Structure formats: C-alpha cells, structure tokens
PDB file of C-alpha atoms in Angstrom:
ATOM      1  CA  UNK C  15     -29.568  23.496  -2.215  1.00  0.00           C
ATOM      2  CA  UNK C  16     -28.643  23.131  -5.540  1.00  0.00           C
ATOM      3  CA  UNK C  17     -29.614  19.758  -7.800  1.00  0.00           C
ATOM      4  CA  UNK C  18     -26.882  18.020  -9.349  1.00  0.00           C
ATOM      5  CA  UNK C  19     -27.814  14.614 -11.660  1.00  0.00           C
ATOM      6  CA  UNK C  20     -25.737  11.589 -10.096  1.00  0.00           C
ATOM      7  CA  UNK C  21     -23.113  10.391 -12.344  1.00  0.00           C
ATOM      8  CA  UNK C  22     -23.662   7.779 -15.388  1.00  0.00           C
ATOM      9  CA  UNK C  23     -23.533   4.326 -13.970  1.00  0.00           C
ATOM     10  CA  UNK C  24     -20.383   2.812 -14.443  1.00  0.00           C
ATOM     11  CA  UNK C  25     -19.479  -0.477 -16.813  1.00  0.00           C
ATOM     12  CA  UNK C  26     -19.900  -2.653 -13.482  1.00  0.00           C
ATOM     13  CA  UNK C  27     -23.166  -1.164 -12.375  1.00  0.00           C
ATOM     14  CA  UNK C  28     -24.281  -1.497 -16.296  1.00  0.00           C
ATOM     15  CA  UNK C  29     -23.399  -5.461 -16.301  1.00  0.00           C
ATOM     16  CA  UNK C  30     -25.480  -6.116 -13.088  1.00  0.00           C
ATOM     17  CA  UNK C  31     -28.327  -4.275 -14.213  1.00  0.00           C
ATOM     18  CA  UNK C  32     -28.121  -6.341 -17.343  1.00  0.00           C
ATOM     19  CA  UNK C  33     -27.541  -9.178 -15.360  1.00  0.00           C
ATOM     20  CA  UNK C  34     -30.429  -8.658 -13.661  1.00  0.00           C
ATOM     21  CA  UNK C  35     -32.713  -7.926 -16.542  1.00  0.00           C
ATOM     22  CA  UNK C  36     -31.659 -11.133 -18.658  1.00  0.00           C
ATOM     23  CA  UNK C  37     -32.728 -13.035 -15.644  1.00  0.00           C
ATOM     24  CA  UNK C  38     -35.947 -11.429 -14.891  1.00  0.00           C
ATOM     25  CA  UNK C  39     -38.018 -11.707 -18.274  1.00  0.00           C
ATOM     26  CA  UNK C  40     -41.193 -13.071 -17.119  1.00  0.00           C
ATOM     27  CA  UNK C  41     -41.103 -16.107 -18.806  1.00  0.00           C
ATOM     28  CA  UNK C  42     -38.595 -18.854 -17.994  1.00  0.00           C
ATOM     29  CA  UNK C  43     -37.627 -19.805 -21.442  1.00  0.00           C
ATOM     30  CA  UNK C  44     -36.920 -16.555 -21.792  1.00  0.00           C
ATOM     31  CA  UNK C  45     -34.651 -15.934 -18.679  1.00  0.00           C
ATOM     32  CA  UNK C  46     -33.302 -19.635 -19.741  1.00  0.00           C
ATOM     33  CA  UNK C  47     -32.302 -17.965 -23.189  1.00  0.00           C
ATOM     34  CA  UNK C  48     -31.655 -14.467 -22.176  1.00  0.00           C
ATOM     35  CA  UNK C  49     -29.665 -14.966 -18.911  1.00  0.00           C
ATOM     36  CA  UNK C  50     -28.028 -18.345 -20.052  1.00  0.00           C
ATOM     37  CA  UNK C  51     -26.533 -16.183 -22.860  1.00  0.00           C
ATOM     38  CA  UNK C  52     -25.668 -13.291 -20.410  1.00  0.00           C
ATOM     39  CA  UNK C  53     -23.597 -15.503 -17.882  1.00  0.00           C
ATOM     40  CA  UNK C  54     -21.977 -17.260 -20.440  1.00  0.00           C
ATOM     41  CA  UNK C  55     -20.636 -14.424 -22.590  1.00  0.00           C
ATOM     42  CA  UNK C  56     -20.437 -11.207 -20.030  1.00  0.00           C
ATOM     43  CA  UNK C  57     -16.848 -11.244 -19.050  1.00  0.00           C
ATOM     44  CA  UNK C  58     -15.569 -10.896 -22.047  1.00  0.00           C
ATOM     45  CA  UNK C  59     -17.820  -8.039 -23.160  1.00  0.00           C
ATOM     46  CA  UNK C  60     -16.468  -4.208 -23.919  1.00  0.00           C
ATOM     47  CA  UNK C  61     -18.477  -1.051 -24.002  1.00  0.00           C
ATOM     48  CA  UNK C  62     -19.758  -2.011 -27.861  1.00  0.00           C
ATOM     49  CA  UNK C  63     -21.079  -5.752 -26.865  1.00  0.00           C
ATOM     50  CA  UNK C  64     -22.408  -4.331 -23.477  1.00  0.00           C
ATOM     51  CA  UNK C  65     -24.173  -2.206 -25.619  1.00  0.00           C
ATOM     52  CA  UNK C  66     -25.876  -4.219 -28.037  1.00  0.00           C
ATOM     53  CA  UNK C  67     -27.007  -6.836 -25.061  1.00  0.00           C
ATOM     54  CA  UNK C  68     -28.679  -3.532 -23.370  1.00  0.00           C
ATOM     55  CA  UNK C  69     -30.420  -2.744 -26.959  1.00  0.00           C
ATOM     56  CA  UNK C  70     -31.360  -6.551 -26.950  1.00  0.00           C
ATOM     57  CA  UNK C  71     -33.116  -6.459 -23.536  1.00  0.00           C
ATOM     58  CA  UNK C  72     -35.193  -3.453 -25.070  1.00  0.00           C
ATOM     59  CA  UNK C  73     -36.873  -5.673 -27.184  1.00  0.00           C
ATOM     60  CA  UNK C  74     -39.637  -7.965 -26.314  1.00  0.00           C
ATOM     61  CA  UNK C  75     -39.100 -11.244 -25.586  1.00  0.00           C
ATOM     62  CA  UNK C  76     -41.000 -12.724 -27.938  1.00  0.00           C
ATOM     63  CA  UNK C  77     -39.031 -11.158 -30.895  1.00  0.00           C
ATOM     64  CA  UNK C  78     -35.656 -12.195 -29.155  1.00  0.00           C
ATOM     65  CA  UNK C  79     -36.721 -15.958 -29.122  1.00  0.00           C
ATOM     66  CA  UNK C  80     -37.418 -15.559 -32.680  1.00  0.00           C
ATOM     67  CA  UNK C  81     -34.619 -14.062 -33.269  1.00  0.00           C
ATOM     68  CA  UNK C  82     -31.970 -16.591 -31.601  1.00  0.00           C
ATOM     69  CA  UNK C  83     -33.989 -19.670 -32.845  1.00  0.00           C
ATOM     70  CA  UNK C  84     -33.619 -18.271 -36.150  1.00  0.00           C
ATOM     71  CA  UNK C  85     -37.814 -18.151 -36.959  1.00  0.00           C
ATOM     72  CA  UNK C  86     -37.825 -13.943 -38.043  1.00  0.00           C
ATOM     73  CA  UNK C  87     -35.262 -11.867 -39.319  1.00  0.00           C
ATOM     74  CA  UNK C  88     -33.302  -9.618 -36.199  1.00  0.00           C
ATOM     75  CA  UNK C  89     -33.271  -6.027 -36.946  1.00  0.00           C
ATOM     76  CA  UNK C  90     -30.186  -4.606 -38.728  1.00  0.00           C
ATOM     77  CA  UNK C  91     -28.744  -2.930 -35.309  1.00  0.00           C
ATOM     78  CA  UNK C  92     -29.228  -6.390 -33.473  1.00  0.00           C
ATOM     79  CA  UNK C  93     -27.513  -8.718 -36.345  1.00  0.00           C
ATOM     80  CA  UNK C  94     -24.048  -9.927 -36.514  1.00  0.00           C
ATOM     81  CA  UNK C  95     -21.613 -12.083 -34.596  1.00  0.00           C
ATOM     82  CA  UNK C  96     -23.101 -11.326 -31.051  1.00  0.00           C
ATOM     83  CA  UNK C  97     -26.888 -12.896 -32.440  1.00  0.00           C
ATOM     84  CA  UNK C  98     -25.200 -15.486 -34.284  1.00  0.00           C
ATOM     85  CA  UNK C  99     -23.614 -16.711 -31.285  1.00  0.00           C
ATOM     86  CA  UNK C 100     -26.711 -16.491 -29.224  1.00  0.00           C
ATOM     87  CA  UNK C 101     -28.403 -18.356 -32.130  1.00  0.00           C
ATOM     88  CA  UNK C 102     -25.998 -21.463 -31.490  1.00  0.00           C
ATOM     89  CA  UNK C 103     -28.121 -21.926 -28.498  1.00  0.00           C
ATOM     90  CA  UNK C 104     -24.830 -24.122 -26.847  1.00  0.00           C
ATOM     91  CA  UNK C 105     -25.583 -21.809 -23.210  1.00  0.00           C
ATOM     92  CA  UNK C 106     -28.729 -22.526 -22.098  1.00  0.00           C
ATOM     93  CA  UNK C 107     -28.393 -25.143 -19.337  1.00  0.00           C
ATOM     94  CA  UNK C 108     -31.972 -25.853 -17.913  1.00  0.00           C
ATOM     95  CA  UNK C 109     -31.966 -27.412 -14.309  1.00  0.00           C
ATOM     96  CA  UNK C 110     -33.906 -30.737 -14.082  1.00  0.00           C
TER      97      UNK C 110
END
C-alpha cells in the first residue's frame, strides 16, 4: 500500500476552519472580536485576505485585542486596510 498525502484543503474548507477558529478563542471578548469580524467580512474575502485572517488567528489573542483597539503597534505583515477595518470595531454585536 503505498502513502499518498490528501490534497490541500480547498478555499471552502479553509473559511470554515477559520470560521471555526475566530469563534473558539477561549475568551469571549475575544471570539466577540475575532468571530464578529470573521462573519462580517468573510464573503468577500480572496486567497490574499483569507490569508492574512489565517496569519491573524496565529497570533495570541491578547496581541490581536491590542492590536484592533489600537493600544500596540500590529506587526508589519498584519497592518493595512484589513486591521484598520477590524480596528473600526462597527462588527462586534454582543447578545444581551
């Protein structure tokens, strides 16, 4: 029997995993910020923003807060217009 590696996941598979990730933290505020921003800008990701929001959930949460409340400085590969949108803060919708 001969081993053959399964087949990169495709674009779909790669959103619900992220999907699932930006949702499953380990803090609420952070699945608030994470996910909120996830469900609210997904569908009208490509390969490059699908990209960055997998680099993004690489990083601890802590730093991401700080990051889209504006409190440190984001890395060079994580800045631009996908952080300054999740910066505006204008997704997160927390049930009462």
């Amino acid at each position: 029997m001969t081993y053959t590696p399964s087949s990169a996941p495709s674009f779909e598979q790669r959103l619900a995993r992220a999907k699932f990730r930006s949702w499953h933290r380990g803090t609420r505020e952070a699945d608030y910020m994470i996910g909120g921003f996830y469900d609210r800008y997904h569908a009208r990701w490509g390969e490059a923003e699908l990209a960055w929001f997998e680099a993004l959930l690489d990083e601890d949460d802590v730093d991401v807060m700080a990051w889209a409340l504006g409190s440190q400085t984001p890395p060079a590969h994580l800045a631009g217009d996908l952080l300054a949108a999740m910066q505006k803060l204008d997704y997160v919708d927390i049930p009462r």
